[in-house]
Coordinates of C-alpha atoms in Angstrom, one line a residue:
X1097 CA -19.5 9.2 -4.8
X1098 CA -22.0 9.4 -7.8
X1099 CA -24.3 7.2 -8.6
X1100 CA -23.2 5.4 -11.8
X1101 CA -25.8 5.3 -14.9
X1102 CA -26.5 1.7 -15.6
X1103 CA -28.9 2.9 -18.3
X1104 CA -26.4 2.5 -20.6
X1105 CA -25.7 -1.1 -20.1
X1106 CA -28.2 -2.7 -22.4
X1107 CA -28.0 -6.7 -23.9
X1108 CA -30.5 -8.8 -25.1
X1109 CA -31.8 -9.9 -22.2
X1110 CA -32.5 -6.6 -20.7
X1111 CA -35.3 -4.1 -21.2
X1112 CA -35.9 -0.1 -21.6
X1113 CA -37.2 0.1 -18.4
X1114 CA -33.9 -1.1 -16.5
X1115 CA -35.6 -4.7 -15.0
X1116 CA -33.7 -8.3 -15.8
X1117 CA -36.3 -10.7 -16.9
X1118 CA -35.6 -13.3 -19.0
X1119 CA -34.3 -16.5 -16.8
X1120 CA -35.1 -14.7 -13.7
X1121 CA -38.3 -15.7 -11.3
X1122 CA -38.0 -12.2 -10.1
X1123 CA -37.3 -9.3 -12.2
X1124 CA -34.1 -7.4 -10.6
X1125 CA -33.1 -3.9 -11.2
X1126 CA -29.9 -3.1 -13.3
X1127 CA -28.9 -0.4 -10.4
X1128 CA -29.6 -3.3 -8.1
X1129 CA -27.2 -6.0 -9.1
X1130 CA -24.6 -3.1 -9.9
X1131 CA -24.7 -2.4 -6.1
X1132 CA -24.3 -6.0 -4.9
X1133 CA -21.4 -6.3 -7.8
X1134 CA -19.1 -3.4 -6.2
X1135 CA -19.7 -5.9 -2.8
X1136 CA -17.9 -8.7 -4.5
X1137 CA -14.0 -9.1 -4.5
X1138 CA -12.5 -9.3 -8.1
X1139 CA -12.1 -12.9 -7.6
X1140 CA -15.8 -13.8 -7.8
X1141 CA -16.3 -10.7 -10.0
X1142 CA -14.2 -12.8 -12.8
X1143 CA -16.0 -16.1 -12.2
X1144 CA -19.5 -13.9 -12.2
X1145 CA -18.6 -12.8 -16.3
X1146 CA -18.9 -16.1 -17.4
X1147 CA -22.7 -16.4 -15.9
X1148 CA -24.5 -14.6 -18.8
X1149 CA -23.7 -11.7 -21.6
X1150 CA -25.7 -9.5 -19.0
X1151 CA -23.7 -9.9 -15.8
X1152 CA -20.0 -9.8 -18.6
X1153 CA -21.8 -6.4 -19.7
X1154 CA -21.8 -4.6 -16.4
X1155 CA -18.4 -5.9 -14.7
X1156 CA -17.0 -4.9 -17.9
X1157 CA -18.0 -1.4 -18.5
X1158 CA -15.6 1.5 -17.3
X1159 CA -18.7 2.8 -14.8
X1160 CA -18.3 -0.3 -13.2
X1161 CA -14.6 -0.5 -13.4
X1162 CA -14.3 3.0 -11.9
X1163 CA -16.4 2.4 -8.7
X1164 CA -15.4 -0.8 -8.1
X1165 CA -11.2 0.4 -8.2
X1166 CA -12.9 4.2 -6.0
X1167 CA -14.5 2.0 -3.2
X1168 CA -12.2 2.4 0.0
X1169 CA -11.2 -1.2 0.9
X1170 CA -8.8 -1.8 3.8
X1171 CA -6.3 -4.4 3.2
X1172 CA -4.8 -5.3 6.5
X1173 CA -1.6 -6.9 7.1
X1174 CA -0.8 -9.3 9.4
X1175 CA 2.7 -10.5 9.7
X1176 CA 3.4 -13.7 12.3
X1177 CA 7.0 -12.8 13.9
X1178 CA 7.7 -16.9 14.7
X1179 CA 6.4 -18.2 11.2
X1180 CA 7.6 -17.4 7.9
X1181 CA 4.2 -16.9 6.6
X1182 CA 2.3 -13.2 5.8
X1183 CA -1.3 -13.2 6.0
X1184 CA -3.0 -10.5 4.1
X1185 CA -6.8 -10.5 4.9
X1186 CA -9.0 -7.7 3.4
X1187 CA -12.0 -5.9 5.4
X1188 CA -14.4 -3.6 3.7
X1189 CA -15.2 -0.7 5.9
X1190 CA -18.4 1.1 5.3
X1191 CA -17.6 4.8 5.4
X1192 CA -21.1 5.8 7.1
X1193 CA -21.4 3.3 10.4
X1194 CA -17.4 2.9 11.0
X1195 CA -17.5 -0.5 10.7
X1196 CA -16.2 -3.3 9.1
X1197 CA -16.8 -6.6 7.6
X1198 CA -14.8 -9.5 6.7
X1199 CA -14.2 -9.7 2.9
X1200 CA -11.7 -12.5 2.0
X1201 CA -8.6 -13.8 3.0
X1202 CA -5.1 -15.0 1.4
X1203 CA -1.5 -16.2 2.4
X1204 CA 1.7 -15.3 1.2
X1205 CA 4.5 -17.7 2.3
X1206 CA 8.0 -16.1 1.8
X1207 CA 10.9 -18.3 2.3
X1208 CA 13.6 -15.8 3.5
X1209 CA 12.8 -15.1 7.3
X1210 CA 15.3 -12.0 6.6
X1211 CA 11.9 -10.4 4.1
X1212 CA 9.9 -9.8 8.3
X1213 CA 12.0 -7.3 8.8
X1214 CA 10.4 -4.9 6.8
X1215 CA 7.5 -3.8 6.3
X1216 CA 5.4 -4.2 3.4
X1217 CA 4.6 -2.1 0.2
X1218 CA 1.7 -1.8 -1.7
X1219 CA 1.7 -0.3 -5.4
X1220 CA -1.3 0.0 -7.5
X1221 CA -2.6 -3.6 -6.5
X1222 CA 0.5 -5.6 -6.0
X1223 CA 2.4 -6.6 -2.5
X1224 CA 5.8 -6.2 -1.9
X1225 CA 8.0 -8.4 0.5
X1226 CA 11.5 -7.0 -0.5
X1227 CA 13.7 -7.3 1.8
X1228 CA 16.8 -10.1 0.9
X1229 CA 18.1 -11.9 -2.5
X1230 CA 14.6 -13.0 -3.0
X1231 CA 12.0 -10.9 -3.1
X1232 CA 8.4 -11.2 -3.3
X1233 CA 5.7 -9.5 -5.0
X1234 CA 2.2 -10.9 -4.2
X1235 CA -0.9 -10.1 -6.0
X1236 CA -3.9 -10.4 -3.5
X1237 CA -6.5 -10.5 -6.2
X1238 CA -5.6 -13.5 -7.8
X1239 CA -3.4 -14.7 -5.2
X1240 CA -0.5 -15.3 -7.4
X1241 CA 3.3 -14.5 -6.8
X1242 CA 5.3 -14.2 -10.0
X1243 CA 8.8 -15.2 -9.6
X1244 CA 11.6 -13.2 -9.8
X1245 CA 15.2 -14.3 -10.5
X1246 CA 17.4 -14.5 -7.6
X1247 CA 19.7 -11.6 -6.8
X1248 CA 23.3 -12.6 -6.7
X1249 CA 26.0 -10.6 -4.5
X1250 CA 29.4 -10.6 -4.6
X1251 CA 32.1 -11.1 -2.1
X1252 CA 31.5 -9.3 1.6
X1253 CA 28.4 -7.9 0.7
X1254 CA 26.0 -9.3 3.3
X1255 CA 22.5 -9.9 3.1
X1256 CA 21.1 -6.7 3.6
X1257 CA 19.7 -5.7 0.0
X1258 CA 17.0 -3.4 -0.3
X1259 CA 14.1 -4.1 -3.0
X1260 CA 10.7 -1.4 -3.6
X1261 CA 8.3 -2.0 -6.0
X1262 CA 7.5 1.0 -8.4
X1263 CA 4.7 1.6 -11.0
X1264 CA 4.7 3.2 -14.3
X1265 CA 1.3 4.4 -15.8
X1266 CA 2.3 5.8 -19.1
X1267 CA 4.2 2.2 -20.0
X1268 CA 1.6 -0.1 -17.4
X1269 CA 4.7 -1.5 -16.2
X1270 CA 5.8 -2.4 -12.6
X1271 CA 9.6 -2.2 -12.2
X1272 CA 11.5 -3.2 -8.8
X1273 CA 14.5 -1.7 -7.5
X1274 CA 17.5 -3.2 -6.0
X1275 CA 20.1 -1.9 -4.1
X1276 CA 23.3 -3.6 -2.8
X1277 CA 25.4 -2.2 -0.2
X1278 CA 28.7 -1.4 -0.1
X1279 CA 31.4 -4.5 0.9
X1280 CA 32.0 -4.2 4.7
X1281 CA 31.0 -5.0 7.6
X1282 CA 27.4 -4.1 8.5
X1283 CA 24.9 -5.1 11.0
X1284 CA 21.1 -4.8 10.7
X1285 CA 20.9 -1.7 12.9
X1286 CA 23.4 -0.1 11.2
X1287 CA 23.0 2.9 8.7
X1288 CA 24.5 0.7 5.4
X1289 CA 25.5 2.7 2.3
X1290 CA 24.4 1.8 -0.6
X1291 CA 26.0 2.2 -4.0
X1292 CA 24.9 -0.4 -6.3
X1293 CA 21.1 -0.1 -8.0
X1294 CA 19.4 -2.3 -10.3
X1295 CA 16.0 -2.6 -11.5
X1296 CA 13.7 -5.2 -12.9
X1297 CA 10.8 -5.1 -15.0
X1298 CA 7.6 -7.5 -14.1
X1299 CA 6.5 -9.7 -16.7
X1300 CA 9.8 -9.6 -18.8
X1301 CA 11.9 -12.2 -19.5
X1302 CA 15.1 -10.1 -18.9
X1303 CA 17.5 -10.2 -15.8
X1304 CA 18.4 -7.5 -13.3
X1305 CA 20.0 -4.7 -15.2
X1306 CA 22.3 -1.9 -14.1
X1307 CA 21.3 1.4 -12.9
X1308 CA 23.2 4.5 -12.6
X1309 CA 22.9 6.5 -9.0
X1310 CA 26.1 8.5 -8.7
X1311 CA 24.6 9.6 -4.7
X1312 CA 25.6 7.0 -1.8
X1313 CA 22.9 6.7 0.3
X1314 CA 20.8 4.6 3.3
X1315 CA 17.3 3.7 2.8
X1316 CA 15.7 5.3 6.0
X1317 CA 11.5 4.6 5.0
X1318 CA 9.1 2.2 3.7
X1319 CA 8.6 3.8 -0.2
X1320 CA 5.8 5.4 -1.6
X1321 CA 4.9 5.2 -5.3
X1322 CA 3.0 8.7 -6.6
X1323 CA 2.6 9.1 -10.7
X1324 CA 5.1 6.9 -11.4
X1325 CA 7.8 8.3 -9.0
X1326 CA 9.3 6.2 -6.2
X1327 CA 10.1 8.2 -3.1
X1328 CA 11.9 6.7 0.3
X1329 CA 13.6 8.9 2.7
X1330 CA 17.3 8.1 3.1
X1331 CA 20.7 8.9 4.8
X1332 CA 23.3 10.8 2.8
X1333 CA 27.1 12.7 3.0
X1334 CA 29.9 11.1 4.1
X1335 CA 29.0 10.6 7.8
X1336 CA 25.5 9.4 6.1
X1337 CA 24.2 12.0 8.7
X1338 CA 21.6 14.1 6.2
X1339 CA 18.5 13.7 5.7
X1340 CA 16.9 13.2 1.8
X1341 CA 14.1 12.7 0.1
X1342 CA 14.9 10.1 -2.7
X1343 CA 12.6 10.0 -6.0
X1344 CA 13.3 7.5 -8.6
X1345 CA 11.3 8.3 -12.2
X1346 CA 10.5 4.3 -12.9
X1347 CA 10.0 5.6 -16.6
X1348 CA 13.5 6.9 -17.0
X1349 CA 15.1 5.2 -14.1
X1350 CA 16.7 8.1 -13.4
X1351 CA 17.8 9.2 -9.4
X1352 CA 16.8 12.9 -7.6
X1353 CA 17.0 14.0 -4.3
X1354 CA 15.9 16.6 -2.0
X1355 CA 17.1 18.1 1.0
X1356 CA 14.5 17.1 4.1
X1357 CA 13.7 19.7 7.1
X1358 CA 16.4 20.0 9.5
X1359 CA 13.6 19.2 12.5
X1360 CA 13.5 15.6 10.8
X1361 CA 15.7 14.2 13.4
X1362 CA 15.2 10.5 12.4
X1363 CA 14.2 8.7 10.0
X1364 CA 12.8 4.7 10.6
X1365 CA 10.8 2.2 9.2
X1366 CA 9.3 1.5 12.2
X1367 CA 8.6 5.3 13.6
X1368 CA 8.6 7.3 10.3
X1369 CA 6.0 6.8 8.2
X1370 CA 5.8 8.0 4.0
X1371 CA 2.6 8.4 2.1
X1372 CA 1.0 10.0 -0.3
X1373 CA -1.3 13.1 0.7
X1374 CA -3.3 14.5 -1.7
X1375 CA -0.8 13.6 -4.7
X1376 CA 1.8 15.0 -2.7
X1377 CA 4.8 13.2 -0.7
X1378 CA 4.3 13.5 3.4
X1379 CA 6.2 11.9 6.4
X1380 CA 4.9 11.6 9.6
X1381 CA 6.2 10.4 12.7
X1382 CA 5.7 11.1 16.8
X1383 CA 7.0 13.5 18.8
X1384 CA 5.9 12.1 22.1
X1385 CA 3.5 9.7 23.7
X1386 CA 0.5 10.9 21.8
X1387 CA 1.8 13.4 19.6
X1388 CA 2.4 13.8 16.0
X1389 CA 4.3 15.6 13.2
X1390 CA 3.3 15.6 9.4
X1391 CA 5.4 16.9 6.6
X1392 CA 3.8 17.8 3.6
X1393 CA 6.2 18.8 0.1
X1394 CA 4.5 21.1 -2.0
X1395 CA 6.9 23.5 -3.5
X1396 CA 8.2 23.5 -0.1
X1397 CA 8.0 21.8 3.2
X1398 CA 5.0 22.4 5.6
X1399 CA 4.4 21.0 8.9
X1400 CA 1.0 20.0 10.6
X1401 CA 1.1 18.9 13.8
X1402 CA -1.7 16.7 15.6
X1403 CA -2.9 14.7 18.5
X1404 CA -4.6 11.8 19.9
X1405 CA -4.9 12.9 23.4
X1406 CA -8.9 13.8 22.7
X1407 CA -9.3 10.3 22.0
X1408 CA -11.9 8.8 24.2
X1409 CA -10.1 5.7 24.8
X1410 CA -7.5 4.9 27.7
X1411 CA -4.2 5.8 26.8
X1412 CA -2.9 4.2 24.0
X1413 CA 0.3 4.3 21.9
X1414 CA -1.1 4.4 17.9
X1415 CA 1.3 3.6 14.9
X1416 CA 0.5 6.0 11.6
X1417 CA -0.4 3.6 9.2
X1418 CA -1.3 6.1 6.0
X1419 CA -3.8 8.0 5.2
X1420 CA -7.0 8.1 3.3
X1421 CA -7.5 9.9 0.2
X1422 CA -10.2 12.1 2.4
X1423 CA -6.9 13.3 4.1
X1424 CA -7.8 10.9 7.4
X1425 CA -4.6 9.7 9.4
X1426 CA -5.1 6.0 9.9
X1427 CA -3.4 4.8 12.8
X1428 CA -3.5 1.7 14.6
X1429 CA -2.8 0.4 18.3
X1430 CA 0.7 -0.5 18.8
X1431 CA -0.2 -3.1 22.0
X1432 CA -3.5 -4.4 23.1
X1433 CA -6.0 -7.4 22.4
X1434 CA -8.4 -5.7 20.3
X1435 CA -8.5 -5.4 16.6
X1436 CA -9.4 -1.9 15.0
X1437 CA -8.4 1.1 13.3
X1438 CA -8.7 4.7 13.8
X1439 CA -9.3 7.5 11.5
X1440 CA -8.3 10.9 12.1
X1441 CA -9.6 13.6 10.0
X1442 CA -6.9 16.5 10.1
X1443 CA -9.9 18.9 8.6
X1444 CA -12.8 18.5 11.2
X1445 CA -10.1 16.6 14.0
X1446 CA -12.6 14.3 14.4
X1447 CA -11.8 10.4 15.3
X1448 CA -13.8 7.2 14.3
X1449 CA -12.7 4.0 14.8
X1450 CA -13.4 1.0 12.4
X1451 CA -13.9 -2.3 13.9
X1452 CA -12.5 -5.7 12.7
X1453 CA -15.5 -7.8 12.6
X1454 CA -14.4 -11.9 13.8
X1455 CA -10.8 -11.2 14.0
X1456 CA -8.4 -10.4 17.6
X1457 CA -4.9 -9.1 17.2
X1458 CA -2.3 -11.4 16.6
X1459 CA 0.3 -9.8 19.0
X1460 CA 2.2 -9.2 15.9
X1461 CA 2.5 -6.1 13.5
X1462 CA -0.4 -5.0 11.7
X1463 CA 0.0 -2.4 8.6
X1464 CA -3.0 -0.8 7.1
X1465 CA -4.0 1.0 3.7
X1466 CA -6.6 2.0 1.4
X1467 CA -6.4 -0.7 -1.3
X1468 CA -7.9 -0.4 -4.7
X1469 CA -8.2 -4.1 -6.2
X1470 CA -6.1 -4.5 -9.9
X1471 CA -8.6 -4.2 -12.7
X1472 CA -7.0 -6.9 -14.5
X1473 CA -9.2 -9.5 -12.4
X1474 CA -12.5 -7.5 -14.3
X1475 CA -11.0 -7.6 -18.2

């Protein structure tokens, strides 16, 4: 990355030749304290604006903003299987020594035990827990969790509702989308059709409203939230036996869906994995012990296929995780004691591994990203 110009960033207290003086015992560079900034959470960024006009004037600017939200952070988290607690603790990996240090740490407690059986989503800063009548969306910056009204069903429904998180940038709105299966019978392991959708805007003061989706379908993926589309891979038809690629506009609210390859045998939230490659929708999932498929849609489908047998550890069974907006596969261990991360760069098909500094596995599931911290915590 660039180095930022801080020569721009001028008060009263600084002078021409970029050195903090006034109220200081030793004079410190402007570059200087806009490098040891971009090491503090947002958090103690915000507390840090109220120290002087000086420090306000850096956090503030859009150079800061910019690095600060480029830096590749790791959020990792950690879900408990026996508690109804999340713990989201965030490590800041340094790039050029493949390791990483303990940033901060914060809990989100969710009251419906049913919200552990899925995984988590992450959308432009925000957390979401969606799984049940109640979900949660958790903001790890601030730690705050607004509430959302209850979802009410009606008769023979069952739990099993479906909630993702989605992000408009044109509006700055987040929206979450419901979906409530059909009345039957269903069990957790089933594939559950689901017909009716309804979508909520953060920070509103309205209820759940009605959304039109005239294609019955199964939620098959965690989501993924590019330019403002929502995409999850589903199962559709009347047997619910195809394969789809879902989007949802979350400015228009309106429903597509595209026909996936037929070598997609399966789709899982615990085996298939969605994310975002270079602005473009991907799935990957494994083939075998230590093999790996990765589905790319440009104007088509493309498949890349990789490996971790040239690992140099012992043989171990890796979960893909996501990947890095330097097109790195992060996976990490499904089993074992130790806590890490491994990048694999599908370019050079080199690995390197990013240690968890103070911190052994829980025994639990662990789910990994690159996580750009909300700005809002910096204005």
């Amino acid at each position: 990355m660039e180095r930022p110009r801080v020569d721009k960033i001028m008060t009263s207290q600084g002078s021409k030749d970029g050195v903090i003086k006034g109220g200081y015992s030793h004079p410190i560079p402007l570059e200087l304290l806009f490098i040891i900034f971009l090491r503090l959470p947002a958090k103690t960024l915000a507390r840090c604006v109220c120290v002087s006009k000086l420090w306000a004037s850096i956090i503030r600017s859009q150079d800061f903003i910019t690095s600060f939200q480029s830096q590749s952070r790791i959020l990792f988290f950690i879900r408990d299987y026996y508690q109804t607690r999340f713990e989201n603790r965030f490590f800041l990996s340094n790039q050029q020594e493949g390791t990483s240090s303990f940033l901060s740490r914060t809990t989100c407690h969710v009251s419906d035990s049913r919200s552990r059986c899925r995984q988590p989503q992450e959308v432009n800063g925000l957390i979401c827990c969606g799984y049940g009548t109640s979900p949660v969306i958790y903001n790890p910056t601030s730690g705050k969790s607004p509430t959302l009204p209850r979802i009410y069903l009606g008769q023979n429904v069952g739990p099993y509702v479906e909630n993702i998180l989605g992000y408009d940038p044109i509006n700055e709105e987040y929206k979450v989308l419901s979906m409530t299966p059909l009345p039957g019978n269903h069990s957790s392991d089933s594939i559950i059709p689901y017909k009716e959708h309804k979508v909520f805007t953060l920070g509103s003061k309205s209820l759940w409203r009605m959304v039109e989706c005239n294609t019955i379908h199964c939620p098959g993926t965690i989501s993924v939230c590019i330019n403002g589309v929502l995409y999850y891979g589903a199962y559709v038809g009347e047997s619910m036996k195809q394969r789809s690629l879902v989007r949802f506009d979350v400015r228009t609210e309106k429903f597509g869906f595209t026909k996936m390859p037929e070598s997609v045998q399966t789709l899982s939230y615990y085996s298939s994995t969605l994310m975002n490659y270079n602005e473009k929708i991907a799935l990957a999932y494994s083939t075998g012990y230590d093999t790996y498929e990765l589905w790319v849609l440009k104007d088509e489908w493309s498949k890349m296929c990789f490996s971790t047998r040239l690992w140099t550890q012992p043989c171990i069974k890796f979960n893909v995780e996501g990947i890095t907006r330097m097109g790195e596969i992060i996976l990490t261990p499904r089993y074992g004691g130790e806590f890490y991360a491994v990048y694999y760069n599908l370019v050079t098909k080199q690995f390197r591994k990013i240690d968890i500094e103070g911190y052994k596995s829980p025994g639990g599931v662990v789910v990994s990203w690159e996580y750009a911290e909300t700005s809002t915590m910096l204005l």
